[in-house]
Structure formats: C-alpha cells, structure tokens
mmCIF file of C-alpha atoms in Angstrom:
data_model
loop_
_atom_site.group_PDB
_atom_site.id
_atom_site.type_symbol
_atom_site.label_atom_id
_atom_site.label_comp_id
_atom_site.label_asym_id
_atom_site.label_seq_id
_atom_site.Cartn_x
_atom_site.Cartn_y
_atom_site.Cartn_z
ATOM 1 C CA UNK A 1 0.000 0.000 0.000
ATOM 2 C CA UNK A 2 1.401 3.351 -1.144
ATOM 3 C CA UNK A 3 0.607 5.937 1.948
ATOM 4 C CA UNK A 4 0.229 9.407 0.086
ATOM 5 C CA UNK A 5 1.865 12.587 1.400
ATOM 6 C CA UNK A 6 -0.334 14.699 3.423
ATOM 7 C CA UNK A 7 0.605 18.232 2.385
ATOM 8 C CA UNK A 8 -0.831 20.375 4.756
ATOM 9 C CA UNK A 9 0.553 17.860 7.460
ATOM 10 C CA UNK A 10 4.242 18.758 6.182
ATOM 11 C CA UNK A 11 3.312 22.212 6.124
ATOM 12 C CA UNK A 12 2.458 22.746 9.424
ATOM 13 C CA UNK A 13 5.541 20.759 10.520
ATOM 14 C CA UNK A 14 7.695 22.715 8.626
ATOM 15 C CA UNK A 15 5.619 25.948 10.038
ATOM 16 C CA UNK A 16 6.479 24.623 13.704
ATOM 17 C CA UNK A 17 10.099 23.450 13.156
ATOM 18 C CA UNK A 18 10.069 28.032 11.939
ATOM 19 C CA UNK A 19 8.646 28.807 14.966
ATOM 20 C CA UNK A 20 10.683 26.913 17.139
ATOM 21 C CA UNK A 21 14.119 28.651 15.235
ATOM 22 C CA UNK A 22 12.342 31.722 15.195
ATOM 23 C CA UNK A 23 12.198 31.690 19.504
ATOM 24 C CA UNK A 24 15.634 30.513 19.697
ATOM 25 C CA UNK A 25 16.728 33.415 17.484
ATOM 26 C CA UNK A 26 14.917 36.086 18.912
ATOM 27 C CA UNK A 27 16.328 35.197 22.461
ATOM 28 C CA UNK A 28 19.479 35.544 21.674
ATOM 29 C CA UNK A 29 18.742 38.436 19.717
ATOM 30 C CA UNK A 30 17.071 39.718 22.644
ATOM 31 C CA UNK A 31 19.959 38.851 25.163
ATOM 32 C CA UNK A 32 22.529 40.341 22.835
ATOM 33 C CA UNK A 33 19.930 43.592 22.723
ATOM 34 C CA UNK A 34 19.890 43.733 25.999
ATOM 35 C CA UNK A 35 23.582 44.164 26.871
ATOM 36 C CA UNK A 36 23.192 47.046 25.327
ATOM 37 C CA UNK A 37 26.339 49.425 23.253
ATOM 38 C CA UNK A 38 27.195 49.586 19.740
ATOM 39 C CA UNK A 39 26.555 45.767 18.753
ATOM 40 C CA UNK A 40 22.915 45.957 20.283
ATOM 41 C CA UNK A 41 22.480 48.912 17.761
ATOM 42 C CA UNK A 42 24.192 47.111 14.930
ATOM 43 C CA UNK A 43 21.622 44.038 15.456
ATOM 44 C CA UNK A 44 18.491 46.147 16.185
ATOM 45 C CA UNK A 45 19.495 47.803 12.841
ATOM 46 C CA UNK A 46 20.413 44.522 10.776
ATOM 47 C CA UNK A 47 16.616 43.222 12.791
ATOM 48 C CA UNK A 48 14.932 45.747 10.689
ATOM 49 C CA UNK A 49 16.601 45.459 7.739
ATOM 50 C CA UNK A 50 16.469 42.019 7.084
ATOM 51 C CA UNK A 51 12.751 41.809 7.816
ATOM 52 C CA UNK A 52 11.956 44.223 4.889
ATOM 53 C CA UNK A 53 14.082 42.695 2.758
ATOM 54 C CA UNK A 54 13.255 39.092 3.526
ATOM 55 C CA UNK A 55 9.585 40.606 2.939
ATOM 56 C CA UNK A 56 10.552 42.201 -0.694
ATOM 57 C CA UNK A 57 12.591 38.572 -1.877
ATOM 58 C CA UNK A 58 9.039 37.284 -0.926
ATOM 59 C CA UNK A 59 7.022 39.444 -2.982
ATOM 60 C CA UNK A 60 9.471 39.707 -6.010
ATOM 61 C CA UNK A 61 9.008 35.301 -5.744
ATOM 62 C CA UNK A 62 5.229 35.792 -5.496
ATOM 63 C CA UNK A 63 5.458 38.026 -8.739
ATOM 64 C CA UNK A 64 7.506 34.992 -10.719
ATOM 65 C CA UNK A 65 4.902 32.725 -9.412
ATOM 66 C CA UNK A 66 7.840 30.868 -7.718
ATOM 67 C CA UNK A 67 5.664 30.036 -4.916
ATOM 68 C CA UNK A 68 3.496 27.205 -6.571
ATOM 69 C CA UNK A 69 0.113 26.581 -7.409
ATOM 70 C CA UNK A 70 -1.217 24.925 -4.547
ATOM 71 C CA UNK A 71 -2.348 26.322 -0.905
ATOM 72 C CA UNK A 72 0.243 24.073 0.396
ATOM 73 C CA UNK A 73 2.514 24.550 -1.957
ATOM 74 C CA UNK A 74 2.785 28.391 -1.134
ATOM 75 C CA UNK A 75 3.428 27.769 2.794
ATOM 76 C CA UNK A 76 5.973 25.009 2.077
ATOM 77 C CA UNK A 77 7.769 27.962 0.221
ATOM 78 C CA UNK A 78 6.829 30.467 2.035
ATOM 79 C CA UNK A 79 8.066 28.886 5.573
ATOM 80 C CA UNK A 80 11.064 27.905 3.540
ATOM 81 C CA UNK A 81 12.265 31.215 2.272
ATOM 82 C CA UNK A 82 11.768 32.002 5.962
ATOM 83 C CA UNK A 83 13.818 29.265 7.572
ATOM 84 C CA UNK A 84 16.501 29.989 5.269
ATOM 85 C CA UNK A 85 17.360 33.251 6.909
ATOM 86 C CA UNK A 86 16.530 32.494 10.780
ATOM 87 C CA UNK A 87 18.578 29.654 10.167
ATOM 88 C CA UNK A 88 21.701 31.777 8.831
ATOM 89 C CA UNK A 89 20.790 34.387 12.297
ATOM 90 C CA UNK A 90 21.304 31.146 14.148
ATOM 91 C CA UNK A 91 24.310 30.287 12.859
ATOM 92 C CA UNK A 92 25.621 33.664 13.011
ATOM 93 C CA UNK A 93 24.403 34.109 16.887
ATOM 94 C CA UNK A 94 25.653 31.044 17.990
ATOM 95 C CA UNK A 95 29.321 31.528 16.563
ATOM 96 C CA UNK A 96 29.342 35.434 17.997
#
C-alpha cells in the first residue's frame, strides 16, 4: 500500500520546526539587545533590515509565481524562504 503525502501535514511541521528557530533566534537576539552598546544597535538595525528585505525577496518570488500553485505549496515555500534566513541568524548568533 502506497501511503500518500499529506501536504498540509508537512506544512504545518515545517511551520512549527520556523517557529521553534524563530524563539531561539529572537532570544538571543534579545539577550545580545539587551547588553546594550554599539553591537545591540548594529543588530536592532540589521533586525529591521532584514525583515523588509526578507519581505521584498518574498514578494518579487510571489510576482515569478515561484511560490506554486497549490495552498500548500505556497506555505511550504513560504516557511522555507523564511527558515533559510533564521537559520543563517542562528548560525551567526551562535558563533558570535
């Protein structure tokens, strides 16, 4: 018997597995915001502007219609394009 992927099942997975990077990130963006001085400036700054760009690489995917065709489709992509940069903040945090 061939078991067929659930979609939305993976989806929300892969929406979890975001949020839980996204918490780990923002602590230790937090902690490092909270010392205070010149790097807590430097990250609140780099905060902003990745958002807004992360937001505009998004949109300019949407546009291509890089994002698929399907409901689940888009928030497999979505979530991915996501992931991609918490997980680079992550590895960037944890090395600092």
């Amino acid at each position: 018997m061939i078991m067929r992927r659930n979609a939305w099942l993976f989806a929300g997975y892969d929406l979890w597995v975001l949020g839980m990077e996204s918490a780990a990130v923002m602590t230790m963006r937090g902690l490092k915001v909270a010392a205070g001085g010149a790097a807590a400036e430097a990250e609140m700054q780099r905060m902003v502007s990745e958002k807004v760009q992360a937001g505009l690489d998004l949109q300019a995917a949407a546009l291509r219609g890089a994002l698929g065709s399907t409901m689940p489709e888009l928030v497999s992509k979505t979530t991915k394009h996501y992931r991609k940069r918490v997980r680079a903040n992550h590895r960037r945090l944890t090395k600092a």
